[in-house]
PDB file of C-alpha atoms and ligand atoms in Angstrom:
ATOM      1  CA  UNK A 620      36.589  63.369 113.179  1.00 97.00           C
ATOM      2  CA  UNK A 621      34.706  63.730 109.697  1.00 98.00           C
ATOM      3  CA  UNK A 622      30.959  64.066 108.447  1.00 98.00           C
ATOM      4  CA  UNK A 623      30.858  60.427 108.340  1.00 98.00           C
ATOM      5  CA  UNK A 624      31.843  59.835 112.082  1.00 98.00           C
ATOM      6  CA  UNK A 625      29.513  62.614 113.111  1.00 98.00           C
ATOM      7  CA  UNK A 626      26.387  61.203 111.392  1.00 98.00           C
ATOM      8  CA  UNK A 627      27.142  57.624 112.848  1.00 98.00           C
ATOM      9  CA  UNK A 628      27.632  58.749 116.411  1.00 98.00           C
ATOM     10  CA  UNK A 629      24.735  61.195 116.309  1.00 98.00           C
ATOM     11  CA  UNK A 630      22.470  59.054 114.348  1.00 98.00           C
ATOM     12  CA  UNK A 631      19.944  58.595 117.124  1.00 97.00           C
ATOM     13  CA  UNK A 632      19.590  62.405 117.774  1.00 98.00           C
ATOM     14  CA  UNK A 633      17.389  63.697 115.013  1.00 94.00           C
ATOM     15  CA  UNK A 634      19.859  66.042 113.734  1.00 98.00           C
ATOM     16  CA  UNK A 635      18.043  68.562 111.350  1.00 98.00           C
ATOM     17  CA  UNK A 636      21.307  68.762 109.088  1.00 98.00           C
ATOM     18  CA  UNK A 637      25.064  68.681 109.346  1.00 98.00           C
ATOM     19  CA  UNK A 638      27.745  70.634 107.913  1.00 98.00           C
ATOM     20  CA  UNK A 639      31.246  69.556 108.589  1.00 98.00           C
ATOM     21  CA  UNK A 640      34.326  71.474 107.757  1.00 98.00           C
ATOM     22  CA  UNK A 641      37.962  70.550 108.193  1.00 98.00           C
ATOM     23  CA  UNK A 642      38.639  74.310 108.445  1.00 98.00           C
ATOM     24  CA  UNK A 643      36.230  77.297 108.726  1.00 98.00           C
ATOM     25  CA  UNK A 644      36.417  80.841 109.884  1.00 98.00           C
ATOM     26  CA  UNK A 645      33.625  80.775 112.369  1.00 98.00           C
ATOM     27  CA  UNK A 646      30.968  77.963 112.689  1.00 98.00           C
ATOM     28  CA  UNK A 647      28.559  80.639 114.058  1.00 98.00           C
ATOM     29  CA  UNK A 648      28.942  82.635 110.839  1.00 98.00           C
ATOM     30  CA  UNK A 649      28.376  79.579 108.685  1.00 98.00           C
ATOM     31  CA  UNK A 650      25.369  78.454 110.919  1.00 98.00           C
ATOM     32  CA  UNK A 651      23.708  82.133 110.763  1.00 98.00           C
ATOM     33  CA  UNK A 652      24.015  82.045 106.997  1.00 98.00           C
ATOM     34  CA  UNK A 653      22.617  78.627 106.817  1.00 98.00           C
ATOM     35  CA  UNK A 654      19.657  79.684 109.451  1.00 98.00           C
ATOM     36  CA  UNK A 655      18.910  82.566 107.061  1.00 96.00           C
ATOM     37  CA  UNK A 656      18.459  80.223 104.259  1.00 96.00           C
ATOM     38  CA  UNK A 657      16.191  77.867 106.072  1.00 96.00           C
ATOM     39  CA  UNK A 658      18.286  75.273 107.836  1.00 98.00           C
ATOM     40  CA  UNK A 659      16.002  72.965 109.607  1.00 98.00           C
ATOM     41  CA  UNK A 660      15.842  72.902 113.602  1.00 98.00           C
ATOM     42  CA  UNK A 661      18.685  71.276 115.223  1.00 98.00           C
ATOM     43  CA  UNK A 662      20.980  71.432 112.440  1.00 98.00           C
ATOM     44  CA  UNK A 663      24.628  71.437 113.288  1.00 98.00           C
ATOM     45  CA  UNK A 664      27.772  73.060 111.974  1.00 98.00           C
ATOM     46  CA  UNK A 665      31.138  71.421 113.151  1.00 98.00           C
ATOM     47  CA  UNK A 666      34.460  72.155 112.313  1.00 98.00           C
ATOM     48  CA  UNK A 667      37.927  70.599 113.275  1.00 98.00           C
ATOM     49  CA  UNK A 668      39.540  74.169 113.226  1.00 98.00           C
ATOM     50  CA  UNK A 669      38.287  77.551 113.318  1.00 98.00           C
ATOM     51  CA  UNK A 670      40.668  80.251 111.777  1.00 98.00           C
ATOM     52  CA  UNK A 671      38.547  83.253 113.136  1.00 97.00           C
ATOM     53  CA  UNK A 672      36.447  81.709 116.005  1.00 97.00           C
ATOM     54  CA  UNK A 673      34.474  84.367 117.837  1.00 96.00           C
ATOM     55  CA  UNK A 674      33.674  85.165 121.531  1.00 93.00           C
ATOM     56  CA  UNK A 675      31.394  87.950 122.686  1.00 88.00           C
ATOM     57  CA  UNK A 676      32.434  91.656 121.353  1.00 83.00           C
ATOM     58  CA  UNK A 677      35.140  91.268 119.158  1.00 83.00           C
ATOM     59  CA  UNK A 678      36.968  88.680 121.331  1.00 91.00           C
ATOM     60  CA  UNK A 679      38.648  85.630 119.646  1.00 95.00           C
ATOM     61  CA  UNK A 680      37.859  81.991 120.339  1.00 97.00           C
ATOM     62  CA  UNK A 681      40.846  79.731 119.838  1.00 97.00           C
ATOM     63  CA  UNK A 682      40.158  76.346 117.838  1.00 98.00           C
ATOM     64  CA  UNK A 683      43.246  74.635 116.674  1.00 98.00           C
ATOM     65  CA  UNK A 684      42.971  71.686 114.451  1.00 98.00           C
ATOM     66  CA  UNK A 685      42.242  68.250 116.009  1.00 98.00           C
ATOM     67  CA  UNK A 686      41.957  69.213 119.522  1.00 98.00           C
ATOM     68  CA  UNK A 687      38.615  70.893 120.230  1.00 98.00           C
ATOM     69  CA  UNK A 688      35.033  70.838 119.681  1.00 98.00           C
ATOM     70  CA  UNK A 689      33.608  73.567 117.725  1.00 98.00           C
ATOM     71  CA  UNK A 690      29.996  73.254 117.051  1.00 98.00           C
ATOM     72  CA  UNK A 691      27.112  75.626 116.129  1.00 98.00           C
ATOM     73  CA  UNK A 692      23.700  74.479 116.769  1.00 98.00           C
ATOM     74  CA  UNK A 693      20.570  76.046 115.152  1.00 98.00           C
ATOM     75  CA  UNK A 694      17.407  76.182 116.970  1.00 98.00           C
ATOM     76  CA  UNK A 695      14.145  77.256 115.537  1.00 98.00           C
ATOM     77  CA  UNK A 696      11.903  78.497 118.344  1.00 97.00           C
ATOM     78  CA  UNK A 697       8.677  76.697 118.872  1.00 96.00           C
ATOM     79  CA  UNK A 698       5.806  77.671 121.152  1.00 96.00           C
ATOM     80  CA  UNK A 699       7.515  76.132 124.058  1.00 95.00           C
ATOM     81  CA  UNK A 700      10.884  77.509 123.497  1.00 97.00           C
ATOM     82  CA  UNK A 701       9.729  81.091 122.415  1.00 96.00           C
ATOM     83  CA  UNK A 702       8.677  82.311 125.835  1.00 96.00           C
ATOM     84  CA  UNK A 703      12.089  81.386 127.422  1.00 97.00           C
ATOM     85  CA  UNK A 704      14.627  82.626 124.851  1.00 95.00           C
ATOM     86  CA  UNK A 705      16.524  84.400 127.733  1.00 95.00           C
ATOM     87  CA  UNK A 706      17.103  80.904 129.129  1.00 97.00           C
ATOM     88  CA  UNK A 707      19.021  79.500 126.016  1.00 97.00           C
ATOM     89  CA  UNK A 708      22.513  80.288 127.048  1.00 97.00           C
ATOM     90  CA  UNK A 709      21.765  78.385 130.236  1.00 98.00           C
ATOM     91  CA  UNK A 710      20.094  75.616 128.319  1.00 98.00           C
ATOM     92  CA  UNK A 711      23.638  75.385 126.528  1.00 98.00           C
ATOM     93  CA  UNK A 712      25.738  75.900 129.562  1.00 98.00           C
ATOM     94  CA  UNK A 713      23.644  73.171 131.637  1.00 98.00           C
ATOM     95  CA  UNK A 714      24.146  70.777 128.651  1.00 98.00           C
ATOM     96  CA  UNK A 715      27.834  71.149 128.345  1.00 98.00           C
ATOM     97  CA  UNK A 716      28.060  71.025 132.155  1.00 98.00           C
ATOM     98  CA  UNK A 717      25.964  67.671 132.327  1.00 98.00           C
ATOM     99  CA  UNK A 718      27.966  66.169 129.519  1.00 98.00           C
ATOM    100  CA  UNK A 719      31.396  66.920 131.575  1.00 98.00           C
ATOM    101  CA  UNK A 720      29.618  65.557 134.826  1.00 98.00           C
ATOM    102  CA  UNK A 721      29.280  62.402 132.755  1.00 98.00           C
ATOM    103  CA  UNK A 722      33.039  62.234 132.292  1.00 98.00           C
ATOM    104  CA  UNK A 723      33.365  62.517 135.966  1.00 97.00           C
ATOM    105  CA  UNK A 724      34.352  66.064 135.849  1.00 98.00           C
ATOM    106  CA  UNK A 725      33.054  68.878 138.367  1.00 98.00           C
ATOM    107  CA  UNK A 726      32.071  71.557 135.910  1.00 98.00           C
ATOM    108  CA  UNK A 727      30.715  74.970 137.158  1.00 98.00           C
ATOM    109  CA  UNK A 728      28.851  77.581 134.999  1.00 98.00           C
ATOM    110  CA  UNK A 729      30.540  80.875 135.016  1.00 97.00           C
ATOM    111  CA  UNK A 730      27.453  83.079 134.321  1.00 96.00           C
ATOM    112  CA  UNK A 731      26.476  83.578 131.723  1.00 95.00           C
ATOM    113  CA  UNK A 732      28.380  81.698 129.082  1.00 96.00           C
ATOM    114  CA  UNK A 733      31.391  80.061 130.242  1.00 97.00           C
ATOM    115  CA  UNK A 734      32.068  76.368 131.790  1.00 98.00           C
ATOM    116  CA  UNK A 735      34.797  76.136 134.367  1.00 98.00           C
ATOM    117  CA  UNK A 736      36.523  73.082 135.796  1.00 98.00           C
ATOM    118  CA  UNK A 737      38.738  73.626 138.964  1.00 98.00           C
ATOM    119  CA  UNK A 738      38.280  77.378 138.460  1.00 97.00           C
ATOM    120  CA  UNK A 739      39.480  77.448 134.767  1.00 98.00           C
ATOM    121  CA  UNK A 740      37.764  77.708 131.600  1.00 98.00           C
ATOM    122  CA  UNK A 741      36.884  74.713 129.772  1.00 98.00           C
ATOM    123  CA  UNK A 742      34.206  75.817 127.412  1.00 98.00           C
ATOM    124  CA  UNK A 743      32.670  78.824 126.081  1.00 98.00           C
ATOM    125  CA  UNK A 744      29.090  79.620 124.416  1.00 98.00           C
ATOM    126  CA  UNK A 745      28.166  82.313 122.113  1.00 97.00           C
ATOM    127  CA  UNK A 746      24.406  82.607 121.330  1.00 96.00           C
ATOM    128  CA  UNK A 747      23.407  84.706 118.353  1.00 95.00           C
ATOM    129  CA  UNK A 748      20.101  84.978 116.487  1.00 95.00           C
ATOM    130  CA  UNK A 749      18.555  85.925 113.441  1.00 94.00           C
ATOM    131  CA  UNK A 750      15.589  87.946 112.981  1.00 91.00           C
ATOM    132  CA  UNK A 751      12.267  88.089 110.662  1.00 88.00           C
ATOM    133  CA  UNK A 752      10.998  91.604 111.474  1.00 87.00           C
ATOM    134  CA  UNK A 753      10.585  91.966 115.274  1.00 87.00           C
ATOM    135  CA  UNK A 754      10.620  88.146 115.780  1.00 90.00           C
ATOM    136  CA  UNK A 755      13.422  85.782 116.434  1.00 93.00           C
ATOM    137  CA  UNK A 756      13.554  83.334 113.555  1.00 96.00           C
ATOM    138  CA  UNK A 757      16.359  81.148 114.581  1.00 97.00           C
ATOM    139  CA  UNK A 758      18.903  80.852 117.402  1.00 97.00           C
ATOM    140  CA  UNK A 759      22.708  79.848 116.851  1.00 98.00           C
ATOM    141  CA  UNK A 760      24.191  78.461 119.918  1.00 98.00           C
ATOM    142  CA  UNK A 761      27.986  78.450 119.309  1.00 98.00           C
ATOM    143  CA  UNK A 762      29.907  76.024 121.676  1.00 98.00           C
ATOM    144  CA  UNK A 763      33.679  75.806 121.922  1.00 98.00           C
ATOM    145  CA  UNK A 764      34.889  72.969 124.105  1.00 98.00           C
ATOM    146  CA  UNK A 765      38.442  72.464 124.906  1.00 98.00           C
ATOM    147  CA  UNK A 766      39.027  68.694 124.547  1.00 98.00           C
ATOM    148  CA  UNK A 767      42.643  67.979 124.088  1.00 98.00           C
ATOM    149  CA  UNK A 768      45.625  69.828 125.958  1.00 98.00           C
ATOM    150  CA  UNK A 769      46.682  71.486 122.382  1.00 98.00           C
ATOM    151  CA  UNK A 770      43.290  73.291 122.438  1.00 98.00           C
ATOM    152  CA  UNK A 771      44.191  75.484 125.529  1.00 98.00           C
ATOM    153  CA  UNK A 772      45.327  78.748 124.343  1.00 97.00           C
ATOM    154  CA  UNK A 773      48.733  80.220 125.170  1.00 95.00           C
ATOM    155  CA  UNK A 774      48.709  82.217 128.285  1.00 91.00           C
ATOM    156  CA  UNK A 775      49.228  85.555 126.712  1.00 91.00           C
ATOM    157  CA  UNK A 776      45.929  85.053 124.921  1.00 89.00           C
ATOM    158  CA  UNK A 777      43.826  84.611 128.164  1.00 94.00           C
ATOM    159  CA  UNK A 778      42.323  86.992 130.691  1.00 89.00           C
ATOM    160  CA  UNK A 779      41.189  83.821 132.555  1.00 94.00           C
ATOM    161  CA  UNK A 780      43.004  80.632 133.061  1.00 97.00           C
ATOM    162  CA  UNK A 781      42.010  77.949 130.647  1.00 98.00           C
ATOM    163  CA  UNK A 782      42.172  74.121 130.822  1.00 98.00           C
ATOM    164  CA  UNK A 783      40.868  71.094 128.472  1.00 98.00           C
ATOM    165  CA  UNK A 784      38.972  67.850 129.174  1.00 98.00           C
ATOM    166  CA  UNK A 785      42.267  65.985 128.815  1.00 98.00           C
ATOM    167  CA  UNK A 786      43.902  68.209 131.501  1.00 98.00           C
ATOM    168  CA  UNK A 787      41.176  67.592 133.908  1.00 98.00           C
ATOM    169  CA  UNK A 788      40.720  63.984 133.413  1.00 98.00           C
ATOM    170  CA  UNK A 789      44.619  63.485 133.451  1.00 97.00           C
ATOM    171  CA  UNK A 790      44.268  60.885 130.865  1.00 95.00           C
ATOM    172  CA  UNK A 791      42.826  60.599 127.154  1.00 96.00           C
ATOM    173  CA  UNK A 792      39.328  61.986 126.809  1.00 98.00           C
ATOM    174  CA  UNK A 793      36.791  60.203 124.600  1.00 98.00           C
ATOM    175  CA  UNK A 794      36.264  60.866 120.998  1.00 98.00           C
ATOM    176  CA  UNK A 795      35.257  64.306 120.130  1.00 98.00           C
ATOM    177  CA  UNK A 796      32.134  62.859 118.576  1.00 98.00           C
ATOM    178  CA  UNK A 797      31.091  60.994 121.664  1.00 98.00           C
ATOM    179  CA  UNK A 798      31.351  64.322 123.850  1.00 98.00           C
ATOM    180  CA  UNK A 799      29.193  65.937 121.388  1.00 98.00           C
ATOM    181  CA  UNK A 800      26.604  63.443 121.588  1.00 98.00           C
ATOM    182  CA  UNK A 801      26.555  63.671 125.326  1.00 98.00           C
ATOM    183  CA  UNK A 802      26.236  67.636 124.907  1.00 98.00           C
ATOM    184  CA  UNK A 803      23.454  67.389 122.376  1.00 98.00           C
ATOM    185  CA  UNK A 804      21.372  64.425 124.323  1.00 98.00           C
ATOM    186  CA  UNK A 805      21.606  66.726 127.343  1.00 98.00           C
ATOM    187  CA  UNK A 806      20.385  69.740 125.344  1.00 98.00           C
ATOM    188  CA  UNK A 807      17.330  67.538 123.833  1.00 98.00           C
ATOM    189  CA  UNK A 808      16.309  66.599 127.364  1.00 98.00           C
ATOM    190  CA  UNK A 809      16.782  70.081 128.872  1.00 98.00           C
ATOM    191  CA  UNK A 810      14.980  71.930 125.849  1.00 98.00           C
ATOM    192  CA  UNK A 811      11.878  69.767 126.685  1.00 97.00           C
ATOM    193  CA  UNK A 812      11.946  71.215 130.155  1.00 98.00           C
ATOM    194  CA  UNK A 813      13.046  74.809 129.422  1.00 98.00           C
ATOM    195  CA  UNK A 814      10.175  76.466 131.103  1.00 98.00           C
ATOM    196  CA  UNK A 815      10.407  74.529 134.104  1.00 98.00           C
ATOM    197  CA  UNK A 816      11.611  75.523 137.667  1.00 98.00           C
ATOM    198  CA  UNK A 817      13.803  72.594 137.667  1.00 98.00           C
ATOM    199  CA  UNK A 818      15.668  73.941 134.828  1.00 98.00           C
ATOM    200  CA  UNK A 819      16.630  77.178 136.784  1.00 98.00           C
ATOM    201  CA  UNK A 820      17.219  75.439 139.904  1.00 98.00           C
ATOM    202  CA  UNK A 821      19.786  72.962 138.272  1.00 98.00           C
ATOM    203  CA  UNK A 822      21.341  75.963 136.459  1.00 98.00           C
ATOM    204  CA  UNK A 823      21.600  77.794 139.613  1.00 98.00           C
ATOM    205  CA  UNK A 824      22.976  74.996 141.534  1.00 98.00           C
ATOM    206  CA  UNK A 825      25.678  74.581 139.022  1.00 98.00           C
ATOM    207  CA  UNK A 826      26.755  78.385 139.183  1.00 98.00           C
ATOM    208  CA  UNK A 827      30.509  79.112 139.899  1.00 98.00           C
ATOM    209  CA  UNK A 828      31.243  81.783 142.683  1.00 98.00           C
ATOM    210  CA  UNK A 829      27.664  81.189 144.431  1.00 98.00           C
ATOM    211  CA  UNK A 830      27.740  82.902 147.676  1.00 97.00           C
ATOM    212  CA  UNK A 831      30.939  84.688 146.834  1.00 98.00           C
ATOM    213  CA  UNK A 832      31.630  88.275 146.010  1.00 97.00           C
ATOM    214  CA  UNK A 833      31.850  88.971 142.411  1.00 97.00           C
ATOM    215  CA  UNK A 834      32.300  91.963 139.986  1.00 94.00           C
ATOM    216  CA  UNK A 835      30.372  92.436 137.005  1.00 93.00           C
ATOM    217  CA  UNK A 836      31.750  94.662 134.282  1.00 87.00           C
ATOM    218  CA  UNK A 837      29.559  95.807 131.455  1.00 81.00           C
ATOM    219  CA  UNK A 838      31.192  97.688 128.598  1.00 76.00           C
ATOM    220  CA  UNK A 839      33.093 100.847 129.768  1.00 76.00           C
ATOM    221  CA  UNK A 840      30.481 101.277 132.811  1.00 78.00           C
ATOM    222  CA  UNK A 841      31.894 101.136 136.231  1.00 80.00           C
ATOM    223  CA  UNK A 842      31.887  97.668 137.725  1.00 86.00           C
ATOM    224  CA  UNK A 843      29.045  96.506 140.130  1.00 90.00           C
ATOM    225  CA  UNK A 844      30.096  94.295 142.971  1.00 94.00           C
ATOM    226  CA  UNK A 845      28.038  91.950 145.242  1.00 96.00           C
ATOM    227  CA  UNK A 846      27.469  88.425 146.434  1.00 98.00           C
ATOM    228  CA  UNK A 847      26.386  86.178 143.722  1.00 98.00           C
ATOM    229  CA  UNK A 848      22.981  84.935 145.169  1.00 97.00           C
ATOM    230  CA  UNK A 849      21.433  82.974 142.309  1.00 97.00           C
ATOM    231  CA  UNK A 850      19.408  83.593 139.132  1.00 97.00           C
ATOM    232  CA  UNK A 851      16.047  85.209 138.392  1.00 96.00           C
ATOM    233  CA  UNK A 852      13.308  83.365 136.706  1.00 96.00           C
ATOM    234  CA  UNK A 853      14.589  84.703 133.137  1.00 95.00           C
ATOM    235  CA  UNK A 854      18.088  83.663 133.760  1.00 96.00           C
ATOM    236  CA  UNK A 855      19.297  87.167 134.820  1.00 95.00           C
ATOM    237  CA  UNK A 856      22.003  87.083 137.673  1.00 96.00           C
ATOM    238  CA  UNK A 857      20.836  88.001 141.062  1.00 96.00           C
ATOM    239  CA  UNK A 858      23.419  89.955 143.010  1.00 96.00           C
ATOM    240  CA  UNK A 859      23.272  91.340 146.562  1.00 97.00           C
ATOM    241  CA  UNK A 860      25.147  94.585 147.139  1.00 95.00           C
ATOM    242  CA  UNK A 861      26.670  95.906 150.235  1.00 94.00           C
ATOM    243  CA  UNK A 862      23.540  97.452 151.292  1.00 95.00           C
ATOM    244  CA  UNK A 863      21.735  94.134 151.207  1.00 95.00           C
ATOM    245  CA  UNK A 864      19.757  94.972 147.978  1.00 95.00           C
ATOM    246  CA  UNK A 865      19.341  92.648 145.308  1.00 95.00           C
ATOM    247  CA  UNK A 866      20.483  93.846 141.881  1.00 90.00           C
ATOM    248  CA  UNK A 867      19.665  91.879 138.670  1.00 88.00           C
ATOM    249  CA  UNK A 868      22.121  91.601 136.062  1.00 91.00           C
ATOM    250  CA  UNK A 869      20.857  91.084 132.608  1.00 86.00           C
ATOM    251  CA  UNK A 870      22.961  89.147 129.891  1.00 70.00           C
ATOM    252  CA  UNK A 871      24.343  91.803 127.489  1.00 68.00           C
ATOM    253  CA  UNK A 872      27.984  91.801 127.226  1.00 64.00           C
ATOM    254  CA  UNK A 873      28.810  91.523 130.851  1.00 71.00           C
ATOM    255  CA  UNK A 874      32.052  89.800 132.263  1.00 79.00           C
ATOM    256  CA  UNK A 875      31.982  88.205 135.766  1.00 81.00           C
ATOM    257  CA  UNK A 876      35.014  87.962 137.694  1.00 81.00           C
ATOM    258  CA  UNK A 877      35.717  87.102 141.285  1.00 81.00           C
ATOM    259  CA  UNK A 878      36.385  90.070 143.411  1.00 84.00           C
ATOM    260  CA  UNK A 879      39.895  90.872 143.741  1.00 69.00           C
TER     261      UNK A 879
HETATM  262  P1  ADP B1319      34.690  86.414 128.971  1.00 59.19           P
HETATM  263  O1  ADP B1319      35.917  85.612 129.339  1.00 59.19           O
HETATM  264  O2  ADP B1319      34.669  87.855 129.410  1.00 59.19           O
HETATM  265  O3  ADP B1319      33.399  85.452 129.307  1.00 59.19           O
HETATM  266  P2  ADP B1319      34.108  85.284 126.150  1.00 59.19           P
HETATM  267  O4  ADP B1319      33.122  84.645 126.608  1.00 59.19           O
HETATM  268  O5  ADP B1319      33.717  86.417 125.000  1.00 59.19           O
HETATM  269  O6  ADP B1319      34.855  86.442 127.311  1.00 59.19           O
HETATM  270  O7  ADP B1319      35.360  84.673 125.602  1.00 59.19           O
HETATM  271  C1  ADP B1319      36.368  85.034 124.889  1.00 59.19           C
HETATM  272  C2  ADP B1319      37.474  85.047 125.544  1.00 59.19           C
HETATM  273  O8  ADP B1319      37.899  83.740 126.040  1.00 59.19           O
HETATM  274  C3  ADP B1319      38.889  85.374 124.827  1.00 59.19           C
HETATM  275  O9  ADP B1319      39.007  86.947 124.945  1.00 59.19           O
HETATM  276  C4  ADP B1319      39.961  84.804 125.512  1.00 59.19           C
HETATM  277  O10 ADP B1319      40.800  85.289 126.474  1.00 59.19           O
HETATM  278  C5  ADP B1319      39.415  83.350 126.069  1.00 59.19           C
HETATM  279  N1  ADP B1319      39.561  82.256 125.016  1.00 59.19           N
HETATM  280  C6  ADP B1319      39.573  82.295 123.927  1.00 59.19           C
HETATM  281  N2  ADP B1319      39.708  80.947 123.316  1.00 59.19           N
HETATM  282  C7  ADP B1319      39.516  80.043 124.327  1.00 59.19           C
HETATM  283  C8  ADP B1319      39.678  78.754 124.466  1.00 59.19           C
HETATM  284  N3  ADP B1319      39.862  78.000 123.541  1.00 59.19           N
HETATM  285  N4  ADP B1319      39.713  78.260 125.976  1.00 59.19           N
HETATM  286  C9  ADP B1319      39.546  79.229 126.910  1.00 59.19           C
HETATM  287  N5  ADP B1319      39.368  80.538 126.791  1.00 59.19           N
HETATM  288  C10 ADP B1319      39.462  81.076 125.561  1.00 59.19           C
END
């Protein structure tokens, strides 16, 4: 993978700009800085290796060289996207899931920001924003996708089991550029329908643990448990507690786990 192979493979996609790095700290950091300096809509930062890839809070995202996709996509909200910024994490999750389904995997979305295959984490998403006063100026959608076996972190690094596309397919995956093209094509398609009921329904139908008991942990607060029912129209999670009452869970930095 290099800048040229990416340009060639993504040539039909109307990429705003491309910055490729053999190695970088974090693609999201680079994209946030580029967005603040005026990067065009749908610009991407791609790295072969991240040396300080980030998850949510101060968690680390593992991206060893030559094995994973680490991409940060910059979106500048237009009038169609702006009313639905809370759906953007779902937009990314659906797009990765769709690209994986096209490879004949059966991905599920662990709300809000992870993609699972056979109950193991295959990809993660980190959405960050730059602001102009009180308005969101740009969104940076960081996506880390485990492609080859070597991208799967050592077990001691993990709170949740992980896998890769190669592990799940049982044979050699397509080139990383091709997989990225699949993700970005799906994203272009879903972005055009971000406000639709179909978007929420498709996202909801792809959720992991639907109909099952889950636990939600937000920071140091006590965990909330309930049945994972589906999504609210803003992309919040809908739980039903033991008394049958519906509880909406907003994004924030919550972690979802199946109930013990
Ligand atoms: P959560 O698992 O609560 O959703 P994050 O979405 O913030 O947490 O993801 C960060 C966590 O994901 C890390 O703490 C680590 O356990 C795990 N992780 C890091 N890199 C990878 C990777 N390449 N594949 C799978 N899991 C990873």
